[in-house]
Tab-separated table of C-alpha atoms in Angstrom:
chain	number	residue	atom	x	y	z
T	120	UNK	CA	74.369	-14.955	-25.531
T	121	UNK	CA	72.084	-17.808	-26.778
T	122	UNK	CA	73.608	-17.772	-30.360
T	123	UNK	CA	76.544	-18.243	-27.973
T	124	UNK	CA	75.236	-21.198	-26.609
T	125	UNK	CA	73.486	-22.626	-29.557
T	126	UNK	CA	77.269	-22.654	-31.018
T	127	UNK	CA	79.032	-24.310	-28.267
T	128	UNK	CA	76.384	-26.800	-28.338
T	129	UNK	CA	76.981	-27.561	-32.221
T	130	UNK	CA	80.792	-28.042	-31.879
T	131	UNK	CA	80.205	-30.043	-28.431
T	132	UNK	CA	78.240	-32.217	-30.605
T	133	UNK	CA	80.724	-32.339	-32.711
T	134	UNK	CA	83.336	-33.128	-30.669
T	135	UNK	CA	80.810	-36.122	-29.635
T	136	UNK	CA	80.646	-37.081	-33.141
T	137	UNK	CA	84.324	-37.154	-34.219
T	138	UNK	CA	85.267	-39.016	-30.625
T	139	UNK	CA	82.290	-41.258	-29.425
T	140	UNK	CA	85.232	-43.333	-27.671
T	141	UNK	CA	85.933	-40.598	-25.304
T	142	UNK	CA	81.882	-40.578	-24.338
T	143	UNK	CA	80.824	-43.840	-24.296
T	144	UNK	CA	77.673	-44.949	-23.230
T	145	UNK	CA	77.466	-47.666	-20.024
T	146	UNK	CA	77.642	-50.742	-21.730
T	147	UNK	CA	75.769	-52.911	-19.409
T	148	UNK	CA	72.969	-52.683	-21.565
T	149	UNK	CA	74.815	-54.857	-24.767
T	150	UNK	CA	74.008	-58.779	-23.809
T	151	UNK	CA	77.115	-60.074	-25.769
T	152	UNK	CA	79.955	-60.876	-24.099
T	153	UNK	CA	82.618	-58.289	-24.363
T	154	UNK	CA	86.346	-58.851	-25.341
T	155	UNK	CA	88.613	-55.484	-24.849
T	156	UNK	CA	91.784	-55.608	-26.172
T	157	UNK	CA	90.760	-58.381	-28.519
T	158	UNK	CA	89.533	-58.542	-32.718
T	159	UNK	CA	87.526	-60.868	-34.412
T	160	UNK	CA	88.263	-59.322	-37.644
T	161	UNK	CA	91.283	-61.489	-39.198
T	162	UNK	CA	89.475	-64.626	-40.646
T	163	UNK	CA	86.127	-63.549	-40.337
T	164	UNK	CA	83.479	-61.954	-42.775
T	165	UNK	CA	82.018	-58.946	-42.383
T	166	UNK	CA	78.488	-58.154	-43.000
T	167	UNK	CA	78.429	-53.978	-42.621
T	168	UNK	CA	81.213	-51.489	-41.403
T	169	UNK	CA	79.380	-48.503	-39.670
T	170	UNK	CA	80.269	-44.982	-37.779
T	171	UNK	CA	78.030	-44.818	-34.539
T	172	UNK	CA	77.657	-42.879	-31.199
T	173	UNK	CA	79.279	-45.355	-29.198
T	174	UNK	CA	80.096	-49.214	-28.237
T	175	UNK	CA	76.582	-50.177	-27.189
T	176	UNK	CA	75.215	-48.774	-30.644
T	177	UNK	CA	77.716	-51.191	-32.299
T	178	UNK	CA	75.913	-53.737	-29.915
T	179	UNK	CA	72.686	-52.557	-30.813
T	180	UNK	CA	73.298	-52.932	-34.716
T	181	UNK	CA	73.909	-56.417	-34.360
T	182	UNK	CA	70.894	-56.979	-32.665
T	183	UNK	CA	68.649	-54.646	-34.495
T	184	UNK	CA	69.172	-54.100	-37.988
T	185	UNK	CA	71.631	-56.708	-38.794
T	186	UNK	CA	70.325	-59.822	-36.089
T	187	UNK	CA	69.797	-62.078	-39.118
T	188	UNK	CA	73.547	-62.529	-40.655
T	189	UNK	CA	75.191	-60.789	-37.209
T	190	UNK	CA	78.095	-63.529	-35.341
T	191	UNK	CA	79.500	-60.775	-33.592
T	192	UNK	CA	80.762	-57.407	-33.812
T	193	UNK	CA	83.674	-55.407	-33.101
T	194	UNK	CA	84.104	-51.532	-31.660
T	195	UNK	CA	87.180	-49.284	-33.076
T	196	UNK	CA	88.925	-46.608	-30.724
T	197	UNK	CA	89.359	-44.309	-33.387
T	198	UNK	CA	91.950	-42.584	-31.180
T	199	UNK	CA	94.300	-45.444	-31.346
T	200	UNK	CA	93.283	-46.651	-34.856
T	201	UNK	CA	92.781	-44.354	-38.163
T	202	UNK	CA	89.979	-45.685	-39.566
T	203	UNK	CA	86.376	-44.712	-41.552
T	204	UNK	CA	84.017	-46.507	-39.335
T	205	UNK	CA	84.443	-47.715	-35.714
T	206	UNK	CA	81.667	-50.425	-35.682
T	207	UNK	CA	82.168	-53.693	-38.094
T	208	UNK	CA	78.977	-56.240	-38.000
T	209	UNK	CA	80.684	-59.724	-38.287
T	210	UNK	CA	78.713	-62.622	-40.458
T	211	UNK	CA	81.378	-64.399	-39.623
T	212	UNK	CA	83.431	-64.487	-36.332
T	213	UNK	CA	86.935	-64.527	-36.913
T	214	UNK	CA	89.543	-67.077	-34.124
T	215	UNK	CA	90.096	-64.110	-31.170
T	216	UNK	CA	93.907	-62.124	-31.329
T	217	UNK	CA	94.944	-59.186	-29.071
T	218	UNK	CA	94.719	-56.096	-30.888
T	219	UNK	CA	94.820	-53.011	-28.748
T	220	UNK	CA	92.167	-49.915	-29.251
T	221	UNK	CA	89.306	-53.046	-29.917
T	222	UNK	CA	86.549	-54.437	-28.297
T	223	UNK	CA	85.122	-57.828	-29.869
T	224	UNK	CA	81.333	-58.332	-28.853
T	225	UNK	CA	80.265	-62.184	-29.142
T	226	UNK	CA	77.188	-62.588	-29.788
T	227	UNK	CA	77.402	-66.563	-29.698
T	228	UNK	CA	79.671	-69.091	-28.161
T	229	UNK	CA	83.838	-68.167	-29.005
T	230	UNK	CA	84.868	-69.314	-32.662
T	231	UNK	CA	86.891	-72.686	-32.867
T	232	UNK	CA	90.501	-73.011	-33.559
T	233	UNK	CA	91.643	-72.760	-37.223
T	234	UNK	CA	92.005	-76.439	-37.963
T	235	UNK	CA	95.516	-77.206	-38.606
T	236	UNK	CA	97.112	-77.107	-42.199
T	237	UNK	CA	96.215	-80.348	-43.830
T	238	UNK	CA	98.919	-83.278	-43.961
T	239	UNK	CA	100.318	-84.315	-47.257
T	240	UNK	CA	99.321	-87.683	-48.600
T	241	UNK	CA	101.353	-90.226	-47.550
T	242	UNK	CA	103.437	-91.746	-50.440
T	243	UNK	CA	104.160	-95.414	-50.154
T	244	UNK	CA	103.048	-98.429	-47.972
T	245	UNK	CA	101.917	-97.407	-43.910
T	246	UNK	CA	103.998	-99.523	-42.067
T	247	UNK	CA	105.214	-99.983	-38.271
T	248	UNK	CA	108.746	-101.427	-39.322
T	249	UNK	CA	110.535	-103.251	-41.275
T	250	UNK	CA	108.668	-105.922	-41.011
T	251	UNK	CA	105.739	-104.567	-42.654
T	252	UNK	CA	107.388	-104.047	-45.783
T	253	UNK	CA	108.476	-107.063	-47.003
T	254	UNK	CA	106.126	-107.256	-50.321
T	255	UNK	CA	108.543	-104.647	-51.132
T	256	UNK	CA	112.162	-105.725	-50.072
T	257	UNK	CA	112.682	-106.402	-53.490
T	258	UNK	CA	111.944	-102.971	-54.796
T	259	UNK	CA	113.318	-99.464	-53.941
T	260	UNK	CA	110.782	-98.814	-51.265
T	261	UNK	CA	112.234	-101.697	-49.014
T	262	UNK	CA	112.344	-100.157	-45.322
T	263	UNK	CA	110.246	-98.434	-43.070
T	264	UNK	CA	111.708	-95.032	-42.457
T	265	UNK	CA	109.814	-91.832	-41.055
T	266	UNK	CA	107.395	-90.022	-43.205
T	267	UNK	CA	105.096	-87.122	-41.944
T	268	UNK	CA	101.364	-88.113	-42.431
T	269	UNK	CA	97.854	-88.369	-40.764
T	270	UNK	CA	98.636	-90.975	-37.969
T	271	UNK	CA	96.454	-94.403	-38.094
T	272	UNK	CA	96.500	-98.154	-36.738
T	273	UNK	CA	98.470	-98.564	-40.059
T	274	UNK	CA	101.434	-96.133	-40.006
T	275	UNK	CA	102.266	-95.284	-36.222
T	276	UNK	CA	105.756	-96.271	-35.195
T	277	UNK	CA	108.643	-95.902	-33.132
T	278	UNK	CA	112.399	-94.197	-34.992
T	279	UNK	CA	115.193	-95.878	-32.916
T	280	UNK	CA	115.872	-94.249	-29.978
T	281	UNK	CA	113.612	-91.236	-29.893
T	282	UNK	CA	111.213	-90.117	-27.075
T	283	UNK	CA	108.709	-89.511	-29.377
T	284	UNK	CA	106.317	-91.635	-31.968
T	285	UNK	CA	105.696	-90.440	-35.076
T	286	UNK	CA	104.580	-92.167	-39.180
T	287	UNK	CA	106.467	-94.431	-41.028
T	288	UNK	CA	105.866	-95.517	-44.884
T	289	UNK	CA	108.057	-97.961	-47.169
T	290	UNK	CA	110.210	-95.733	-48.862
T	291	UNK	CA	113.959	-95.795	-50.440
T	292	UNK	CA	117.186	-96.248	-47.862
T	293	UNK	CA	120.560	-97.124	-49.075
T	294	UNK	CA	122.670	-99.974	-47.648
T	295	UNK	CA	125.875	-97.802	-46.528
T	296	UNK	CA	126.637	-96.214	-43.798
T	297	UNK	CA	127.343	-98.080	-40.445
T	298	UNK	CA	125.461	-97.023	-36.579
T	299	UNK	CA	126.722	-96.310	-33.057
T	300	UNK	CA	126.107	-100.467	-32.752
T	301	UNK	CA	128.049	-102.848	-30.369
T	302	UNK	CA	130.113	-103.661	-33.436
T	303	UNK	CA	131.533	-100.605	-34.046
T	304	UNK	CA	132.186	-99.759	-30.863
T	305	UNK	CA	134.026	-103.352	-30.336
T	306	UNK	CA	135.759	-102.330	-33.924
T	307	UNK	CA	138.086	-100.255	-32.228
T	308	UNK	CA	139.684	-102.310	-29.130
T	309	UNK	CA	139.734	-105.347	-31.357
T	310	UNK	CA	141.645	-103.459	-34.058
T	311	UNK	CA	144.139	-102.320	-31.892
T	312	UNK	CA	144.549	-106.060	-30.544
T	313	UNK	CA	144.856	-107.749	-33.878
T	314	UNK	CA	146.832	-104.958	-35.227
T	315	UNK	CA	150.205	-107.571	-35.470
T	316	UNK	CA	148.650	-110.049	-36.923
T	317	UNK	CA	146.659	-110.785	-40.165
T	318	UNK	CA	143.536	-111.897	-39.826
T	319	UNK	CA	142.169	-113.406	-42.692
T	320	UNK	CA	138.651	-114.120	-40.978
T	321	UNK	CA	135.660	-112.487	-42.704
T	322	UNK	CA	132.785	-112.115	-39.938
T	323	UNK	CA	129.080	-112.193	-40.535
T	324	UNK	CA	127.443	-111.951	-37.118
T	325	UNK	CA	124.783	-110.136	-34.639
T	326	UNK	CA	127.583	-108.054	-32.485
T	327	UNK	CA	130.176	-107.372	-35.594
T	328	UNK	CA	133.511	-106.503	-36.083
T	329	UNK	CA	133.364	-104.632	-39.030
T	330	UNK	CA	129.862	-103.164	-40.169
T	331	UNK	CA	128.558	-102.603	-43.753
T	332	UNK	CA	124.545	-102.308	-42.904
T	333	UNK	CA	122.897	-101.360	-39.917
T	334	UNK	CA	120.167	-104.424	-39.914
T	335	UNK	CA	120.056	-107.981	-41.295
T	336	UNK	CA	117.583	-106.085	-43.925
T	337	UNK	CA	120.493	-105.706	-45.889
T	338	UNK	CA	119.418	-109.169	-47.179
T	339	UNK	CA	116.069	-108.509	-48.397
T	340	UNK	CA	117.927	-107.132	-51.678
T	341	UNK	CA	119.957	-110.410	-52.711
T	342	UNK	CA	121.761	-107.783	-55.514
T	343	UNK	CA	122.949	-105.599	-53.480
T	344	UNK	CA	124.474	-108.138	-50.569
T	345	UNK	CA	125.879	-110.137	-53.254
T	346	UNK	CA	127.798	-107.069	-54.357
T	347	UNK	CA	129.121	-106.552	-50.557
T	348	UNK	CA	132.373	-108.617	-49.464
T	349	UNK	CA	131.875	-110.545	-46.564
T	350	UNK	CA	133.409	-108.237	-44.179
T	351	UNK	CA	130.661	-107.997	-41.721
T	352	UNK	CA	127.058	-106.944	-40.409
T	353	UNK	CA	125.713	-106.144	-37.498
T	354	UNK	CA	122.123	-107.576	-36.520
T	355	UNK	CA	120.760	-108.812	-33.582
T	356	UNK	CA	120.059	-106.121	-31.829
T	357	UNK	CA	118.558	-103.865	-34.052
T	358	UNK	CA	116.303	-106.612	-35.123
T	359	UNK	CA	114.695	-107.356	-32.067
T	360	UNK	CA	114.247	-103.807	-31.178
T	361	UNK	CA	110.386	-102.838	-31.123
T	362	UNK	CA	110.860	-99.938	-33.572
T	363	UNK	CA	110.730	-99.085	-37.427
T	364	UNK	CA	113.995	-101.960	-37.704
T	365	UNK	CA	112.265	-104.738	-36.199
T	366	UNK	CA	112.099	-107.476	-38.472
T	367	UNK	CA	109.769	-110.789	-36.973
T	368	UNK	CA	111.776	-114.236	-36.423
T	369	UNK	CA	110.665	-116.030	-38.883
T	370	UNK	CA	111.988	-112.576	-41.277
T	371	UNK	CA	115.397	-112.604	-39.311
T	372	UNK	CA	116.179	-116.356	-40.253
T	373	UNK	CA	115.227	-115.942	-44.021
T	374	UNK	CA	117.278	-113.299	-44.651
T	375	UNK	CA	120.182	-114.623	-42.380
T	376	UNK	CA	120.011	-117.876	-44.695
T	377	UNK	CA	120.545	-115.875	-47.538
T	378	UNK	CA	123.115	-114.033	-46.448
T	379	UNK	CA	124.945	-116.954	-45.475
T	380	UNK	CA	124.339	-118.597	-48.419
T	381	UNK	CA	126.492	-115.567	-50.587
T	382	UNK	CA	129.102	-115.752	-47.658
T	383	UNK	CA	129.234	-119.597	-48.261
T	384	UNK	CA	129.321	-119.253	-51.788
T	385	UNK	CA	132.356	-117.274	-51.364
T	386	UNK	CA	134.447	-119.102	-48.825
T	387	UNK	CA	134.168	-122.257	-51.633
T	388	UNK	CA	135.443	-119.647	-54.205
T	389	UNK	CA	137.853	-117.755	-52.012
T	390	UNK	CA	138.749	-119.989	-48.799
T	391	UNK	CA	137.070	-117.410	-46.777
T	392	UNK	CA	136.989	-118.198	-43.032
T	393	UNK	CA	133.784	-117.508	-41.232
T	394	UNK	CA	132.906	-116.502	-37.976
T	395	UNK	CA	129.011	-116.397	-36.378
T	396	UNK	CA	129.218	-113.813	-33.572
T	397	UNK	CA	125.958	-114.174	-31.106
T	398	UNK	CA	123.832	-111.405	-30.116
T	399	UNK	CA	124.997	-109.711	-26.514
T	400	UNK	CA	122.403	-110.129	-23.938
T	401	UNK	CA	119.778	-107.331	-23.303
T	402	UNK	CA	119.648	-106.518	-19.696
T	403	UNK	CA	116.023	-106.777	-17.806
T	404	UNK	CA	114.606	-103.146	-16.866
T	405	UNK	CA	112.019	-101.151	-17.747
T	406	UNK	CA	111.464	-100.799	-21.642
T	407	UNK	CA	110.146	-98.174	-23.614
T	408	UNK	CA	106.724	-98.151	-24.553
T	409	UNK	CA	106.126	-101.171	-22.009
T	410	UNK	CA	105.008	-98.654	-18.578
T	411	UNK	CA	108.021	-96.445	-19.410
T	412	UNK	CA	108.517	-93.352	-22.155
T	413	UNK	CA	111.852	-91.633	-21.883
T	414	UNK	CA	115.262	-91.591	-22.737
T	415	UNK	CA	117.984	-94.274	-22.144
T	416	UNK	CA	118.379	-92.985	-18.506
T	417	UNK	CA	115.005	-93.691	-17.587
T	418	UNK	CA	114.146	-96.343	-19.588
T	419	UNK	CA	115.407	-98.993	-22.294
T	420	UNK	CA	115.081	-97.679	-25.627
T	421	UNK	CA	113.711	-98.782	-27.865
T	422	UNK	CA	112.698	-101.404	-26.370
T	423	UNK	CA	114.284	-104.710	-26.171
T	424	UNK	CA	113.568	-108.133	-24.669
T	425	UNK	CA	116.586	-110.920	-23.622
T	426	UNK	CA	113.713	-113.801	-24.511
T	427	UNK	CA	113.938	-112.222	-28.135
T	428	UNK	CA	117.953	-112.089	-28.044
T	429	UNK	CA	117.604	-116.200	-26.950
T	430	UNK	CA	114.931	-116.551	-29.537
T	431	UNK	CA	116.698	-114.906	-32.620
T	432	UNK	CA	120.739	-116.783	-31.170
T	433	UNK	CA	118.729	-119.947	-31.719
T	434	UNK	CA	117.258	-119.312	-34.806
T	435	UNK	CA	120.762	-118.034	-36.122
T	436	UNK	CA	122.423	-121.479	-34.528
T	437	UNK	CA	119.707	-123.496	-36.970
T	438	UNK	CA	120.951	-121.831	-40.011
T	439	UNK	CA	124.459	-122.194	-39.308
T	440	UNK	CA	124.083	-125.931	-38.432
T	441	UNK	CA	122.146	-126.348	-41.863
T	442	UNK	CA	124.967	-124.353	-43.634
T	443	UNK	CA	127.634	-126.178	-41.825
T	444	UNK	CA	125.645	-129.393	-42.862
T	445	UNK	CA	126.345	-128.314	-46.334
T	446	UNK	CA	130.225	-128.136	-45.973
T	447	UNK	CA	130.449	-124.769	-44.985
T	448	UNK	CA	132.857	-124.357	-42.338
T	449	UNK	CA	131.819	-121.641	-39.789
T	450	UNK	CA	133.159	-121.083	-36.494
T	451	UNK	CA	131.265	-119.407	-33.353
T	452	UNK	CA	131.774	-116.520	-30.773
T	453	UNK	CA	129.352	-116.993	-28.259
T	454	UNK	CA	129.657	-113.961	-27.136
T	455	UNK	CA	126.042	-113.950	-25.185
T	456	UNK	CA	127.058	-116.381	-22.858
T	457	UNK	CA	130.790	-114.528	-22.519
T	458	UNK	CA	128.797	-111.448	-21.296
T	459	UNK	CA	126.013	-113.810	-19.075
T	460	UNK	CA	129.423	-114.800	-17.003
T	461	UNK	CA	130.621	-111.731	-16.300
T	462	UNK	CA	126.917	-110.477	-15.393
T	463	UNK	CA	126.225	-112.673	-13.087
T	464	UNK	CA	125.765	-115.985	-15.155
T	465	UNK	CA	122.027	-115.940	-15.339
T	466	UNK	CA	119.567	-114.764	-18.107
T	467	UNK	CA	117.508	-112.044	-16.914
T	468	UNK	CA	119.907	-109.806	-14.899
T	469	UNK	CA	118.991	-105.801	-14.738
T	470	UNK	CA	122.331	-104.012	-14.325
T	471	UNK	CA	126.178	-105.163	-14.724
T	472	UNK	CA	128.354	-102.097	-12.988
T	473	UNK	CA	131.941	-101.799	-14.205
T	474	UNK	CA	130.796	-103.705	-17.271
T	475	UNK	CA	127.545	-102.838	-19.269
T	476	UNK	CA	125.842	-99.293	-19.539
T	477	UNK	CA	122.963	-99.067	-16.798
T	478	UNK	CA	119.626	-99.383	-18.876
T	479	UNK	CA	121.415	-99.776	-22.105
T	480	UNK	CA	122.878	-102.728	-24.504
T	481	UNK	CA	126.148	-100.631	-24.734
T	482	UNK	CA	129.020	-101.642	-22.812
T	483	UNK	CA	131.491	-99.655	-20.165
T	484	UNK	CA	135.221	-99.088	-21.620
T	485	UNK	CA	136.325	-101.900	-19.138
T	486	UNK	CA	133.064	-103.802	-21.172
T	487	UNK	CA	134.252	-103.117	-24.488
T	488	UNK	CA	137.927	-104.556	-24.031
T	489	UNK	CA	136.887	-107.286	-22.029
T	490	UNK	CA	134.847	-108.363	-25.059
T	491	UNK	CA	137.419	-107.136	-27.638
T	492	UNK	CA	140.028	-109.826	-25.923
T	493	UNK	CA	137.690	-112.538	-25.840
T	494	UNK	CA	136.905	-111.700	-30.106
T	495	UNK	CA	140.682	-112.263	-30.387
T	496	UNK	CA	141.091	-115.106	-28.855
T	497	UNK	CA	138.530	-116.661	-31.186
T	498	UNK	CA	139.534	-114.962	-33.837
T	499	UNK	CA	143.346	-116.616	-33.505
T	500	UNK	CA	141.592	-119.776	-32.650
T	501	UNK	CA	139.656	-119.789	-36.312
């Protein structure tokens, strides 16, 4: 009967020593702080994998034997897991993930976050628009156009229309391709309007008819506008628009006097008629950026300002006078005061129902063929 006993007690030990989880000790003895469900293993080091009795013997290693290079530890349930050892001293603590059949021990404060995944070097010049790269309108890295990168006072900016900031760098951007702009949208109504008659007017204006560019920064590369027939541009309002196209005054009214000066050039060569089309006025609400982050229903944006949309008309009127000074002959739309009348008559106005988009520069249908009648009448006039 005792060898009996003596037996059961060997296997029971055993049993003990195959399944510690099942037998635990109390753990209230283990000072760390204790993470079930949780392993420290992934992006850690560790210092000594071990087979012991049970979790507060794991505990005990790292504060015994191992308390010089010991960060933590963490206990196996070798019934969930298939494993050697079911204690692993941690030198270094790895960032905390839910793993079942684990207990993490801590024996200092949680690990930091991973840092995240360095940002490539930004290639080019930081900038905040277009503004900021004129050293380089000359070369292929002529606008300001998104590029991802560690943000700074140098590079943060604003991509039109977005609800988000981002980085922006000089970098390469063709001169084709035409935007969602008051001119195309007038395009349309006008066509249809002139569409018994030939026109032989060639437009270079701020609301256009026809567009070739989205910005006056077509005009920064004297090469490539010369190779553009005078069709049309559209400025204006992407130039006064606090984002990666803004362009400063004194910017706008070089680069419109160049342009001009090709479109001049041709109307002595050709008999081109020309037309200066004034920038539409920018209603008065809350801008983005300025107390206000959103989309166009909550806010204007980007942002614009009607004192810039006087400011940059004005600037425009100067080079056309000095053209027209010349002997160029160039006729005007004034198609900011058109829109002023029928707005209310003042500058400064917040809303126009029936007739402009609420917070936007964009116009109503009823808007947009207003405005196209009004281009044909000056148009038949030139």
């Amino acid at each position: 009967w005792l060898r009996l006993m003596g037996d059961l007690i060997t296997l029971a030990a055993a049993v003990i020593a195959v399944f510690p989880c099942a037998l635990a000790a109390p753990t209230s003895t283990c000072p760390d702080k204790l993470l079930p469900g949780v392993s420290i293993y992934q992006g850690g080091i560790v210092a000594a994998s071990k087979m012991v009795a049970n979790l507060p013997d794991c505990c005990e290693l790292c504060h015994g034997d191992f308390k010089d290079e010991c960060a933590g530890w963490e206990w196996i349930d070798l019934t969930k897991v298939n494993t050697t050892h079911n204690c692993d001293i941690m030198a270094k603590v790895g960032p905390p993930s839910n793993v079942t059949g684990r207990v993490a021990g801590l024996a200092g404060p949680l690990p930091p976050p991973p840092p995240p995944s360095p940002l490539p070097p930004q290639e080019g010049t930081p900038c905040h628009s277009d503004a900021d790269c004129q050293a380089q309108w000359h070369t292929a890295n002529w606008r300001c156009l998104e590029r991802v990168a560690q943000p700074s006072s140098l590079n943060g900016c604003h991509m039109h229309a977005t609800t988000t900031n981002t980085t922006c760098a000089c970098q390469p951007s063709d001169c084709n391709g035409g935007m969602q702009t008051v001119g195309v949208s007038l395009s349309g109504p006008l066509k249809h309007l002139m569409k018994h008659r030939r026109s032989t007017a060639r437009i270079t204006n701020t609301t256009s008819l026809y567009v070739v560019g989205d910005s006056i920064s077509m005009g920064m590369r004297s090469d490539l506008a010369a190779a553009l027939a005078p069709d049309g541009w559209t400025f204006g309002l992407h130039d006064i628009a606090h984002d990666e196209e803004r362009v400063t005054l004194e910017q706008y009214t070089a680069l419109l006097t160049n342009i001009t000066a090709h479109l001049v050039a041709v109307q002595k060569q050709h008999g081109t008629k020309l037309l200066w089309v004034k920038t539409t006025p920018v209603p008065t609400v809350k801008a983005y950026g300025y107390g206000c982050n959103g989309t166009a229903t909550v806010c204007l944006n980007p942002a614009r300002f009607d004192a810039d949309v006087v400011a940059y008309n004005a600037a425009a009127d100067r080079v056309m006078a000095d053209a027209v000074a010349g002997g160029a002959q160039i006729a005007t739309a004034d198609l900011y005061s058109f829109v002023l009348d029928k707005c209310g008559g003042k500058p400064g106005y917040a809303s126009c129902p029936g007739f402009q988009l609420p917070m936007n520069v964009h116009f109503t249908p009823q808007g947009w063929a207003a405005l196209a009648a009004e281009m044909r009448r000056v148009l038949l006039s030139v």
